[in-house]
Coordinates of C-alpha atoms and ligand atoms in Angstrom, one line a residue:
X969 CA 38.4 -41.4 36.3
X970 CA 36.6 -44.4 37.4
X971 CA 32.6 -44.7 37.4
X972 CA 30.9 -47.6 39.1
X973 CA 27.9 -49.1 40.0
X974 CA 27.4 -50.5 43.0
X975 CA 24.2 -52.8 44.0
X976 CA 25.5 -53.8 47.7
X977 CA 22.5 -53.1 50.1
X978 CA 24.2 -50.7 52.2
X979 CA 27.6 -48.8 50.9
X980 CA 30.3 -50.0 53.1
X981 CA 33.2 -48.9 51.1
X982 CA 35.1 -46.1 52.7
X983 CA 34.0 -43.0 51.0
X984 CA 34.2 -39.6 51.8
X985 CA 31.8 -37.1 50.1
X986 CA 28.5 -38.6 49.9
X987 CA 25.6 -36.3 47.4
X988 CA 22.3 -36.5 47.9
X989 CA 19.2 -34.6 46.3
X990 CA 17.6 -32.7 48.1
X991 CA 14.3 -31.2 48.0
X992 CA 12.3 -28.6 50.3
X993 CA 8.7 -29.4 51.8
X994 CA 6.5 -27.1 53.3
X995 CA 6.8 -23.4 53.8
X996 CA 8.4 -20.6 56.4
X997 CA 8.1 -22.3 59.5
X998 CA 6.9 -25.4 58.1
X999 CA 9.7 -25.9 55.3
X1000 CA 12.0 -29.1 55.6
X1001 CA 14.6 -30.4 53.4
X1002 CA 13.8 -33.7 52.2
X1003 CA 16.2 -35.9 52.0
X1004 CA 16.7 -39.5 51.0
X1005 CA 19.8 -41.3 52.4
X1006 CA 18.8 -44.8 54.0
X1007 CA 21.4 -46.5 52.2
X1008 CA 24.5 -44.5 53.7
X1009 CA 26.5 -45.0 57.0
X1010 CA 24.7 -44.1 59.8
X1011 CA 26.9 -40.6 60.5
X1012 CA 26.5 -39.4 57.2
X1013 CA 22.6 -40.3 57.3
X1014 CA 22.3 -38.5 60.9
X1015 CA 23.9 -35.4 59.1
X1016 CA 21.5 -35.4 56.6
X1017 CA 18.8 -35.3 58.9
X1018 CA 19.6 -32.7 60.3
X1019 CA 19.6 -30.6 57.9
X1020 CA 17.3 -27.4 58.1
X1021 CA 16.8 -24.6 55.6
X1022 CA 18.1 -21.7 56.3
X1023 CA 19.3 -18.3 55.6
X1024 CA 22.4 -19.8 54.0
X1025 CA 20.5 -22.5 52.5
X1026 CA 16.9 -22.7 50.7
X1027 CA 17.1 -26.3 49.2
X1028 CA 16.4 -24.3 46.2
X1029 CA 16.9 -25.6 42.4
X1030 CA 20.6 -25.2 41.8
X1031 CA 21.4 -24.6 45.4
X1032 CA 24.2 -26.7 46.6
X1033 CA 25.6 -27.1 50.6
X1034 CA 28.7 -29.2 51.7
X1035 CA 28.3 -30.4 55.7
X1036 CA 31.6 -31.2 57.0
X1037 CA 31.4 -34.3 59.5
X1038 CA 33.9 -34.4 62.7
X1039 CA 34.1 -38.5 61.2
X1040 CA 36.1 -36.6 58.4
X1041 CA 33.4 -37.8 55.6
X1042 CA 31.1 -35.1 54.4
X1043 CA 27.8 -34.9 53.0
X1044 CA 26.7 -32.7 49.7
X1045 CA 23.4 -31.3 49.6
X1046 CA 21.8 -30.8 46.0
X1047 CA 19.5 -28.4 46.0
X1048 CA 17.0 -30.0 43.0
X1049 CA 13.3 -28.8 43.5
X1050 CA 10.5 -30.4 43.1
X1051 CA 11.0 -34.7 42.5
X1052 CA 8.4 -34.5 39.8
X1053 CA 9.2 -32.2 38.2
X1054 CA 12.9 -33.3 37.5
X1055 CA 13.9 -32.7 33.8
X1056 CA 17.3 -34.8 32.1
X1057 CA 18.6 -31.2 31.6
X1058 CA 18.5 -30.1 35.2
X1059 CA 19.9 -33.0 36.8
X1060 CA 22.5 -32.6 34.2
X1061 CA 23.2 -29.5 34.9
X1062 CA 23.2 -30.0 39.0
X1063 CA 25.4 -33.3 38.7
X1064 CA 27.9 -31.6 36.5
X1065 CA 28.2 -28.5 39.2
X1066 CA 28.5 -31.0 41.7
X1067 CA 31.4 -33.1 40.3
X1068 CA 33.2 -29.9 39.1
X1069 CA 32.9 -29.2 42.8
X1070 CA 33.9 -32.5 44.2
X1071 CA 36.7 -32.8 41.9
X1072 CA 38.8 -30.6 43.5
X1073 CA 38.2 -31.7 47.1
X1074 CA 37.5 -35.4 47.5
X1075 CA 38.8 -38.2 46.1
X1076 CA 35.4 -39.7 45.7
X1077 CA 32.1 -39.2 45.6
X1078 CA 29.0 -41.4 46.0
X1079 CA 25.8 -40.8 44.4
X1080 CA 22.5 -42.4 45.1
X1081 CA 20.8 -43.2 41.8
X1082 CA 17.2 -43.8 43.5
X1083 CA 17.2 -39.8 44.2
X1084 CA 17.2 -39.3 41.2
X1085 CA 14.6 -40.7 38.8
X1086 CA 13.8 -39.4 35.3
X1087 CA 10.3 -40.0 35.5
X1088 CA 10.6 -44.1 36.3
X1089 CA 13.5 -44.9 34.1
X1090 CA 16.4 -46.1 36.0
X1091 CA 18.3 -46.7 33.1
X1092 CA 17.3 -43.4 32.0
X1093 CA 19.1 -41.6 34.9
X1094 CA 22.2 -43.5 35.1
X1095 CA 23.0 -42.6 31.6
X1096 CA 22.1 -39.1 31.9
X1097 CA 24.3 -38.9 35.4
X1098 CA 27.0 -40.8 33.9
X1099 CA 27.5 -38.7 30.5
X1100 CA 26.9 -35.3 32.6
X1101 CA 29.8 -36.5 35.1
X1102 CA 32.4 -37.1 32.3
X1103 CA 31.7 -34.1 30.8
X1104 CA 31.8 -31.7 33.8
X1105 CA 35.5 -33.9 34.2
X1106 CA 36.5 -32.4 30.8
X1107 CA 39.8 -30.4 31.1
X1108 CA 41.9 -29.4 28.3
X1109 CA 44.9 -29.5 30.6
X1110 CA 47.6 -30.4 27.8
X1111 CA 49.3 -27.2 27.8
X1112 CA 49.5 -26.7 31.3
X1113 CA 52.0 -27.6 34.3
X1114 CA 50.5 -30.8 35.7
X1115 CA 48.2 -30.9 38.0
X1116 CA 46.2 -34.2 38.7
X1117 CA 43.0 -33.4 40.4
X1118 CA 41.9 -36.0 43.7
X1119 CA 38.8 -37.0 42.4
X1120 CA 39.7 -40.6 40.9
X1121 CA 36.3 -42.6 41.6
X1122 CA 32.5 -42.0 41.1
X1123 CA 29.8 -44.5 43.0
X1124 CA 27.0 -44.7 41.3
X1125 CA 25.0 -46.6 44.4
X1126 CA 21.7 -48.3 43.6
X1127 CA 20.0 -50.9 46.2
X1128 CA 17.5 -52.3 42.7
X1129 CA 20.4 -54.9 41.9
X1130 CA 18.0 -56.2 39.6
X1131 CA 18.8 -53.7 37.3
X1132 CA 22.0 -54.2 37.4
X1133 CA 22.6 -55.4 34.0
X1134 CA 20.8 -53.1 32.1
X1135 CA 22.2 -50.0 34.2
X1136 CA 26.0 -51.6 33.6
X1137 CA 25.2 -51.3 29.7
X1138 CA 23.1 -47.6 30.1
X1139 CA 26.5 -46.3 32.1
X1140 CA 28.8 -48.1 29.4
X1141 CA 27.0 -46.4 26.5
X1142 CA 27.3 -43.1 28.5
X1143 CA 30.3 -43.8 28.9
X1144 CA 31.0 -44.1 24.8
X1145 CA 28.8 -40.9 24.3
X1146 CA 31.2 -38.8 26.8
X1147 CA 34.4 -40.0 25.4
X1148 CA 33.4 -38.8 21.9
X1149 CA 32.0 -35.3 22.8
X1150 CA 35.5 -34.9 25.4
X1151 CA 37.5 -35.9 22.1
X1152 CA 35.6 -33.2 19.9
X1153 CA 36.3 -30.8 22.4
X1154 CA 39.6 -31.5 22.2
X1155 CA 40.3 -31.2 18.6
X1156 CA 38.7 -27.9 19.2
X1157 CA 40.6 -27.4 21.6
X1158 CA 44.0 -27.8 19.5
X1159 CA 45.8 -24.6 18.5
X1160 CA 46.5 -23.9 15.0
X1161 CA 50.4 -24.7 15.7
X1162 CA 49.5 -28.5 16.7
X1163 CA 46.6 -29.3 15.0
X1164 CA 47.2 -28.7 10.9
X1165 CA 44.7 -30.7 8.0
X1166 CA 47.4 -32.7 7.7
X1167 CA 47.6 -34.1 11.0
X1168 CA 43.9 -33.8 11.7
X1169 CA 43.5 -36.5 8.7
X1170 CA 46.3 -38.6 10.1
X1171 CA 44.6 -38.3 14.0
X1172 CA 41.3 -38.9 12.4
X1173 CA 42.3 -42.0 10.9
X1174 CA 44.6 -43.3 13.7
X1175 CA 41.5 -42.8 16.4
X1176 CA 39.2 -45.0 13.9
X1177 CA 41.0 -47.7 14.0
X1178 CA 40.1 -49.1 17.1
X1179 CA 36.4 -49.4 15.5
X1180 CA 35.3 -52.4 13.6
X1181 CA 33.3 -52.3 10.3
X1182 CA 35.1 -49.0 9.4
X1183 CA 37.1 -48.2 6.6
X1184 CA 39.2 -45.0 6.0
X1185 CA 40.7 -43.0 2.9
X1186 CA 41.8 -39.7 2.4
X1187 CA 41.9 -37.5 -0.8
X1188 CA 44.6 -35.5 -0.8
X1189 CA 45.4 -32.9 -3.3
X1190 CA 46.7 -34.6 -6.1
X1191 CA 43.1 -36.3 -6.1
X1192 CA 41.1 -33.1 -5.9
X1193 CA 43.1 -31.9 -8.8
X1194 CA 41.9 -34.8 -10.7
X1195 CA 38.5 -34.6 -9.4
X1196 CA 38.3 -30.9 -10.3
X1197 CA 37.6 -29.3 -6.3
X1198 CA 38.4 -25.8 -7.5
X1199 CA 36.3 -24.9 -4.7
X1200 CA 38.1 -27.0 -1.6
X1201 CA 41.8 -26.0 -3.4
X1202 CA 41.2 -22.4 -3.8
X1203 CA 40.7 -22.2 0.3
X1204 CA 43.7 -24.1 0.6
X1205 CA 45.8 -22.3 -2.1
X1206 CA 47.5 -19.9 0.5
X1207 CA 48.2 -22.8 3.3
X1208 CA 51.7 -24.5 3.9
X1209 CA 49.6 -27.8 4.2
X1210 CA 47.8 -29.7 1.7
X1211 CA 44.0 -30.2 1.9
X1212 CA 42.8 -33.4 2.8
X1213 CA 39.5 -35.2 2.2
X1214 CA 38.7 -37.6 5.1
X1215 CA 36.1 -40.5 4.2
X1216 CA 35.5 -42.9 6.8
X1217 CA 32.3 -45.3 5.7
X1218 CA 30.5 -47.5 8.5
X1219 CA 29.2 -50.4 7.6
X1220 CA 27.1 -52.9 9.8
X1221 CA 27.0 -56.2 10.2
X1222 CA 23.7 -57.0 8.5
X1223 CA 23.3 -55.5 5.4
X1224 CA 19.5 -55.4 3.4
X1225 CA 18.1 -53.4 0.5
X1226 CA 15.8 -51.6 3.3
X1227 CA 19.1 -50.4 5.3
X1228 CA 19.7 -47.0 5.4
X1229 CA 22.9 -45.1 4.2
X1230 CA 23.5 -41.6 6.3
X1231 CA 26.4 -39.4 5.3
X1232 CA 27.5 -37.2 8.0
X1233 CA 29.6 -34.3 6.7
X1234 CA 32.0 -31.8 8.4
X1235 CA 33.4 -28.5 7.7
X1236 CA 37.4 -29.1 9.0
X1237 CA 38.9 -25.4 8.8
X1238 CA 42.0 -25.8 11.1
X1239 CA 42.3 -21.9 11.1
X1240 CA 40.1 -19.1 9.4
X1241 CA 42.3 -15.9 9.1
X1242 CA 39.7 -14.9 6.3
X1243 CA 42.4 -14.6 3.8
X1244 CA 42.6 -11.5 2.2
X1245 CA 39.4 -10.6 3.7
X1246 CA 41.8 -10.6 6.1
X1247 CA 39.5 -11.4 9.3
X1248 CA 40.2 -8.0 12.3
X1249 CA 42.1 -9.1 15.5
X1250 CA 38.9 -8.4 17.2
X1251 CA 37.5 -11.5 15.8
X1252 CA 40.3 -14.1 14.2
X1253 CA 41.8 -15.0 17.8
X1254 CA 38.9 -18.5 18.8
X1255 CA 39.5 -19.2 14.6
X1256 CA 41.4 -22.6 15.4
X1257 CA 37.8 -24.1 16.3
X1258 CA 36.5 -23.6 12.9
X1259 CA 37.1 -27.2 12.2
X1260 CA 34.3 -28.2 15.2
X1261 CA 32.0 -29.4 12.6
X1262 CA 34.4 -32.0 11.6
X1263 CA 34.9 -32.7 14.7
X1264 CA 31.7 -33.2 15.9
X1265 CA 30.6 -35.3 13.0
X1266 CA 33.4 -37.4 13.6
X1267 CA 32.5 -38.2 17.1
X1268 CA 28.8 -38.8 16.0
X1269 CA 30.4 -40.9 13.6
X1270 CA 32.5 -42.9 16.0
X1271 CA 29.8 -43.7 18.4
X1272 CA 27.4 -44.9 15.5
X1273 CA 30.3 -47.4 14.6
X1274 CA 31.2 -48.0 17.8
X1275 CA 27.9 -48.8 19.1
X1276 CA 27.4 -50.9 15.8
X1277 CA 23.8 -49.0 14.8
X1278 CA 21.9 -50.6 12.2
X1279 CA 22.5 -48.1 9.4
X1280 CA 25.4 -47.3 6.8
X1281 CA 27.4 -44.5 7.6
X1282 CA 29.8 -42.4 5.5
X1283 CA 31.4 -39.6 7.5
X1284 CA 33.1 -37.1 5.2
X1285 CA 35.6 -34.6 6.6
X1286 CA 36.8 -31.4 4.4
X1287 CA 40.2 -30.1 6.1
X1288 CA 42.8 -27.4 5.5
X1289 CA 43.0 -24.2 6.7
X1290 CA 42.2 -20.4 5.3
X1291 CA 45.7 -18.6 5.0
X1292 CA 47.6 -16.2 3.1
X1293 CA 51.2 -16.5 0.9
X1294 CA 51.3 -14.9 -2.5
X1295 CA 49.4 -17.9 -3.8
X1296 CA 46.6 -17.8 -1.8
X1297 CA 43.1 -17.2 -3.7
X1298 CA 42.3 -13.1 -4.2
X1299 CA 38.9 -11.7 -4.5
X1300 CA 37.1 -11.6 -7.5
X1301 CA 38.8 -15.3 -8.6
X1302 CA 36.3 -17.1 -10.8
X1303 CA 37.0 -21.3 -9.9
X1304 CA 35.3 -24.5 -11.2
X1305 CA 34.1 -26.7 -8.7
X1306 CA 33.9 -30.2 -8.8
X1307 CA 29.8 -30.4 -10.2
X1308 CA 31.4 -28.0 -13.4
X1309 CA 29.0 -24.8 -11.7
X1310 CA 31.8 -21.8 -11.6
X1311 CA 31.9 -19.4 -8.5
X1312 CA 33.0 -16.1 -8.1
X1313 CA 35.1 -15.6 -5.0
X1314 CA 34.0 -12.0 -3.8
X1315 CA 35.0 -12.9 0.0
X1316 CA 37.6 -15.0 0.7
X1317 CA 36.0 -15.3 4.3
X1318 CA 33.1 -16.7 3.1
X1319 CA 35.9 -20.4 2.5
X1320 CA 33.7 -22.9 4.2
X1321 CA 30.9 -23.0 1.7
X1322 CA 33.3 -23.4 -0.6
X1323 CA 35.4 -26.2 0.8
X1324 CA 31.8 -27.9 1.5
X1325 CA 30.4 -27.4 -2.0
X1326 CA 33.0 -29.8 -3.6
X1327 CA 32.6 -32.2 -0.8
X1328 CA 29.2 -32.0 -0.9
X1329 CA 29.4 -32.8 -4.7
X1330 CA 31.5 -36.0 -3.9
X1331 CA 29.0 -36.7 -0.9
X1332 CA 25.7 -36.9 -3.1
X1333 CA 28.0 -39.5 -5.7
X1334 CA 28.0 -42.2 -2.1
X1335 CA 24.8 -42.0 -3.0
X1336 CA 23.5 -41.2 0.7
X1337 CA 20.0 -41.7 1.3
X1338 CA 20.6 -38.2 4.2
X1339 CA 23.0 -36.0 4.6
X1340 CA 23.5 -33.9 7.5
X1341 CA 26.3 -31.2 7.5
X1342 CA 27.6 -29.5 10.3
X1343 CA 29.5 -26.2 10.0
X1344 CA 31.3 -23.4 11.9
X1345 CA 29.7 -21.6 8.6
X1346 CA 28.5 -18.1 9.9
X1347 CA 28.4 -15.1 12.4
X1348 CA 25.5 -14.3 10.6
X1349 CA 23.8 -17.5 12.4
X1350 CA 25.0 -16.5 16.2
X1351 CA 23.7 -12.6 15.4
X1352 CA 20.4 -14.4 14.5
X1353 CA 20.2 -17.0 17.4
X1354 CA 23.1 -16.4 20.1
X1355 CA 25.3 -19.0 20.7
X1356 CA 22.9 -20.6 22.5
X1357 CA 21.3 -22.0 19.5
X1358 CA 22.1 -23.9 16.4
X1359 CA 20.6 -23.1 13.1
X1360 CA 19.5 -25.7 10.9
X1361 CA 18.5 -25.3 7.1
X1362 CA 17.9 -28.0 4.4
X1363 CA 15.7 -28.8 1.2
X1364 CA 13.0 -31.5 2.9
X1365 CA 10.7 -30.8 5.7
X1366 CA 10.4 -34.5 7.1
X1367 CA 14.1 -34.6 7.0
X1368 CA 14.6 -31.4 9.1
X1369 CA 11.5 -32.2 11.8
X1370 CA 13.5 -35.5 12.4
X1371 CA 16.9 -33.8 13.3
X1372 CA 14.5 -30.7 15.3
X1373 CA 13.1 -33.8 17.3
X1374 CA 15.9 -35.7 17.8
X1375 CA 17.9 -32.1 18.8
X1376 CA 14.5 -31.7 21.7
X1377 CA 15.0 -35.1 22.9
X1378 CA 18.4 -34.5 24.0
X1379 CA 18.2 -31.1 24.7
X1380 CA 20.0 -29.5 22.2
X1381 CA 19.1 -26.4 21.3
X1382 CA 18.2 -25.7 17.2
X1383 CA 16.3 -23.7 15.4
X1384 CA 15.2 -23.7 12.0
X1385 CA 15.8 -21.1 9.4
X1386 CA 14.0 -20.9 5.8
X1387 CA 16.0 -21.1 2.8
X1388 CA 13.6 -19.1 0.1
X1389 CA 14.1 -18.5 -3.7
X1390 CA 15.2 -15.2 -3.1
X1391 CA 18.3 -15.9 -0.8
X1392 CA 18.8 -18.6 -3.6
X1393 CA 18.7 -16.1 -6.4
X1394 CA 21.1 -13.8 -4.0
X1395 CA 23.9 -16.6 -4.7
X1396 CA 24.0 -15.6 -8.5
X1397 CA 26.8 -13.9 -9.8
X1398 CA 27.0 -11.9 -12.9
X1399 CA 30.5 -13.3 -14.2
X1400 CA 30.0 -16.7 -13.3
X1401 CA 26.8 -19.2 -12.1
X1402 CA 27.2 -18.4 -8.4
X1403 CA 29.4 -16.1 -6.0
X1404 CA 29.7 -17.1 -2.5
X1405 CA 28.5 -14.1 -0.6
X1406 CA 24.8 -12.6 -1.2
X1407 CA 23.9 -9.4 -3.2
X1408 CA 21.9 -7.8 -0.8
X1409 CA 22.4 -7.0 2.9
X1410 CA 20.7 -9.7 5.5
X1411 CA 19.7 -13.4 5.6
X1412 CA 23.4 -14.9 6.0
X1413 CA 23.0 -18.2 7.7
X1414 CA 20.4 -19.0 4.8
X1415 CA 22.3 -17.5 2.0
X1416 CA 25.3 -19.5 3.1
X1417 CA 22.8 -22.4 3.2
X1418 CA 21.3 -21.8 -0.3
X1419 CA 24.9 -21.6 -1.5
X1420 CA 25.5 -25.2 -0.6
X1421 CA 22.1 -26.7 -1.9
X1422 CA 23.3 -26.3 -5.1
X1423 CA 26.0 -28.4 -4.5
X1424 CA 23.6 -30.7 -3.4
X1425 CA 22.1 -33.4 -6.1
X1426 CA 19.5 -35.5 -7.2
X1427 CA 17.5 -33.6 -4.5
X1428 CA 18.8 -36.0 -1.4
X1429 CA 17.5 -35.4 1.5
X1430 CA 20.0 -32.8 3.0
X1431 CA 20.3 -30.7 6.5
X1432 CA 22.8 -27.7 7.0
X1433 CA 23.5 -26.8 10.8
X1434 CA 25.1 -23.9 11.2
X1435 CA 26.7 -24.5 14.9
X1436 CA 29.0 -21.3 14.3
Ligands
LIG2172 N1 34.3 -19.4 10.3 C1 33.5 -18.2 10.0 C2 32.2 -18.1 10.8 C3 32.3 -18.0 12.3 C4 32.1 -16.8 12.9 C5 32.5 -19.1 13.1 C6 32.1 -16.7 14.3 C7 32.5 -19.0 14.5 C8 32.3 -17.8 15.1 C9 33.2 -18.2 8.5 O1 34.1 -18.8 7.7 C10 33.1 -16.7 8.1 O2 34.1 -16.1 8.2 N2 31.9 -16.3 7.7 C11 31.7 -15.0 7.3 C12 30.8 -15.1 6.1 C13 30.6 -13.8 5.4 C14 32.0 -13.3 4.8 C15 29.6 -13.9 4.3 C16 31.0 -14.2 8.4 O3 30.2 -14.8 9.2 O4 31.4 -13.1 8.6
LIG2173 MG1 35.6 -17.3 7.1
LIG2174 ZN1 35.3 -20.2 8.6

């Protein structure tokens, strides 16, 4: 898909679906859809004039209306309310039904980035429009019979060429955003059959290369063995594939004692069948994306490199998946994990705090300034929030209302949960220092939580989001 900007005065280039927003005045009688459209050819403006509310069409928020012309172009209403009032997430929202719509019937669209200004940021807009239209154009198509959709080219029309520059980088940067989240999604995406740790690792690393000032390893399991992961390798103990350790570190190109060092980490589960606590068919089928918060780490990851931010970044991925062969670990297993704290495995569903308390360990020894996890960690979190929201957890206050205000200023729903010294005492088992489910009924998302804070040393600064 092609996305340009185009600063010509009037849009000459033969087009065919033209979107513009459009906004009702007035009231009954009085109502009229405001609409502006100087800049097109003069058909397609004279269509747009036209146009009247009526029964079939309000001009409402989230309305949409396609006008046919005989000229064989066609002109796309966007019903947006009130100018003023526009927020980022509603014109995401409307430009993202609109392209799904176009992308099916036209082989272009142009869009006229003066309707729609984010307060009076230009730049503002055309990144929001821009990331919104690549990820309405996500399609995880790979498994189907081909099928190429018409839609190959996006106008992004603007008569303020003095902006040009500055809206050329905000639409490349989208542009870098997009890519990452449509690769997340499809390492989600992958089933279990095509997308194994193994190969995960191996894509992981491939993918990086492209991305100065990063460097790659992976521990396999040779290396945990020696590090002591009793944690990560009794997950893994049942799987055909060995577990793997991904550490990508970002560093950038200026370097003082006041730069920061992030470490981003990532719960990779490939597949969660539970294990012996054998997960019910009701809810294993879906268990292939339990590596999201790998992959979604990764792609934050990528971007930060990619973009060349002025922090250190170490990105650290724990993959393999939950299975079962006559090895695999049974309940009640007492293992070691790598910060000498023994855990008593009474749910063998209950893997990813497991696999993250030994990464976590080797985490804290990069010596992080932050760490933010993110994990597919538990059901417990979508019964408490919906899958609407994300739960986020952590031992420092300031640390959390950074992430909460970050997670507001891009929309992105999350909600904070309180890890007390109860839930903490929960975690404590009676044959060994910790077991990895609680006691007592309730609180899972924050028991989960207070299982990985011990893992978690000299009292970093460390976030737990729960995106399950
Ligand atoms: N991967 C699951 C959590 C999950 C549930 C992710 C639903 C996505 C959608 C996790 O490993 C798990 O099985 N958690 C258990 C924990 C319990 C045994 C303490 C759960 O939530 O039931
Ligand atoms: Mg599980
Ligand atoms: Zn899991």
């Amino acid at each position: 898909m092609q996305i340009v900007l185009n600063t010509d005065k009037k849009l000459k280039v033969e087009m065919h679906l033209f979107a513009a927003y459009c906004e009702v005045t007035g009231k009954d009688k009085n109502a009229k859809v405001k609409l502006n459209n100087a800049h097109w050819p003069s058909e397609v403006k004279n269509a747009f004039n036209k146009a009247k509310p009526s029964a079939y069409f309000e001009g409402k928020k989230g309305e949409h209306f396609h006008l046919h012309l005989p000229s064989g172009e066609s002109a796309y209403l966007i019903g947006m309310g009130e100018k003023e009032k526009l927020t980022a997430e509603t014109l995401r929202k409307e430009i993202a039904k609109t392209i799904r719509y176009a992308s099916s019937r036209s082989a272009d669209l142009a869009i006229h980035l003066e309707d729609f200004i984010l307060g009076k940021n230009l730049e503002k807009s055309a990144f929001v429009m821009t990331e919104s239209m690549m990820m309405a154009l996500y399609d995880f198509s790979k498994f189907k019979a081909a099928k190429t959709l018409p839609l190959k080219k996006i106008i992004i029309h603007t008569t303020k060429s003095e902006y040009k520059t500055s809206l050329l980088k905000e639409i490349e940067k989208a542009k870098l955003v997009a890519d990452a989240v449509n690769l997340c999604r499809d390492f989600v995406n992958l089933p279990p059959n095509e997308l194994n740790s193994e190969k995960f690792a191996k894509a992981v690393v491939k993918d990086i290369k492209a991305v100065k000032r990063v460097k790659a390893k992976v521990v396999g399991k040779r290396e945990m063995e020696k590090q002591g992961m009793g944690c990560f390798l009794a997950v893994n103990a049942g799987s055909a594939y060995e577990p793997q350790l991904v550490h990508l570190t970002y560093t950038p190109s200026k370097v003082t004692s006041k730069t920061k060092h992030v470490a981003l980490v990532g719960k990779g589960l490939t597949f969660d069948t539970g294990g012996y606590c054998l997960k019910p068919s009701t809810s294993i089928a879906g268990m292939k994306g339990d590596m999201a918060g790998a992959a979604t780490v990764y792609a934050a990851f990528k971007v930060i490199a990619a973009m060349g931010l002025p922090y250190k970044v170490s990105c650290l991925l724990g993959m393999t998946d939950n299975a079962i062969n006559s090895k695999a670990v049974m309940p009640d297993s007492i293992v070691k994990a790598r910060n000498g704290k023994t855990v008593e495995i009474l749910n063998t569903d209950a893997e990813g705090r497991l696999v993250l308390a030994d990464v976590m360990d080797y985490t804290c020894d990069q010596k992080p300034d932050f760490i933010i996890d993110a994990a597919t960690l538990t059901g417990a979190c979508v019964a408490a929030l919906g899958f609407e929201f994300s739960g986020i957890m952590g031992n420092n206050k300031v640390w959390n209302a950074k992430i909460l205000e970050s997670a507001r200023a891009q929309d992105e729903r999350l909600w904070e949960l309180p890890i007390v010294d109860e839930f903490r005492e929960d975690m404590k088992s009676n044959c060994a220092d910790l077991r990895n489910i609680g006691k007592n009924l309730g609180g899972g998302a924050q028991k989960g939580a207070a299982f990985i804070e011990y893992f978690v040393k000299n009292n970093i600064p460390w976030a737990h989001i729960d995106i399950a």
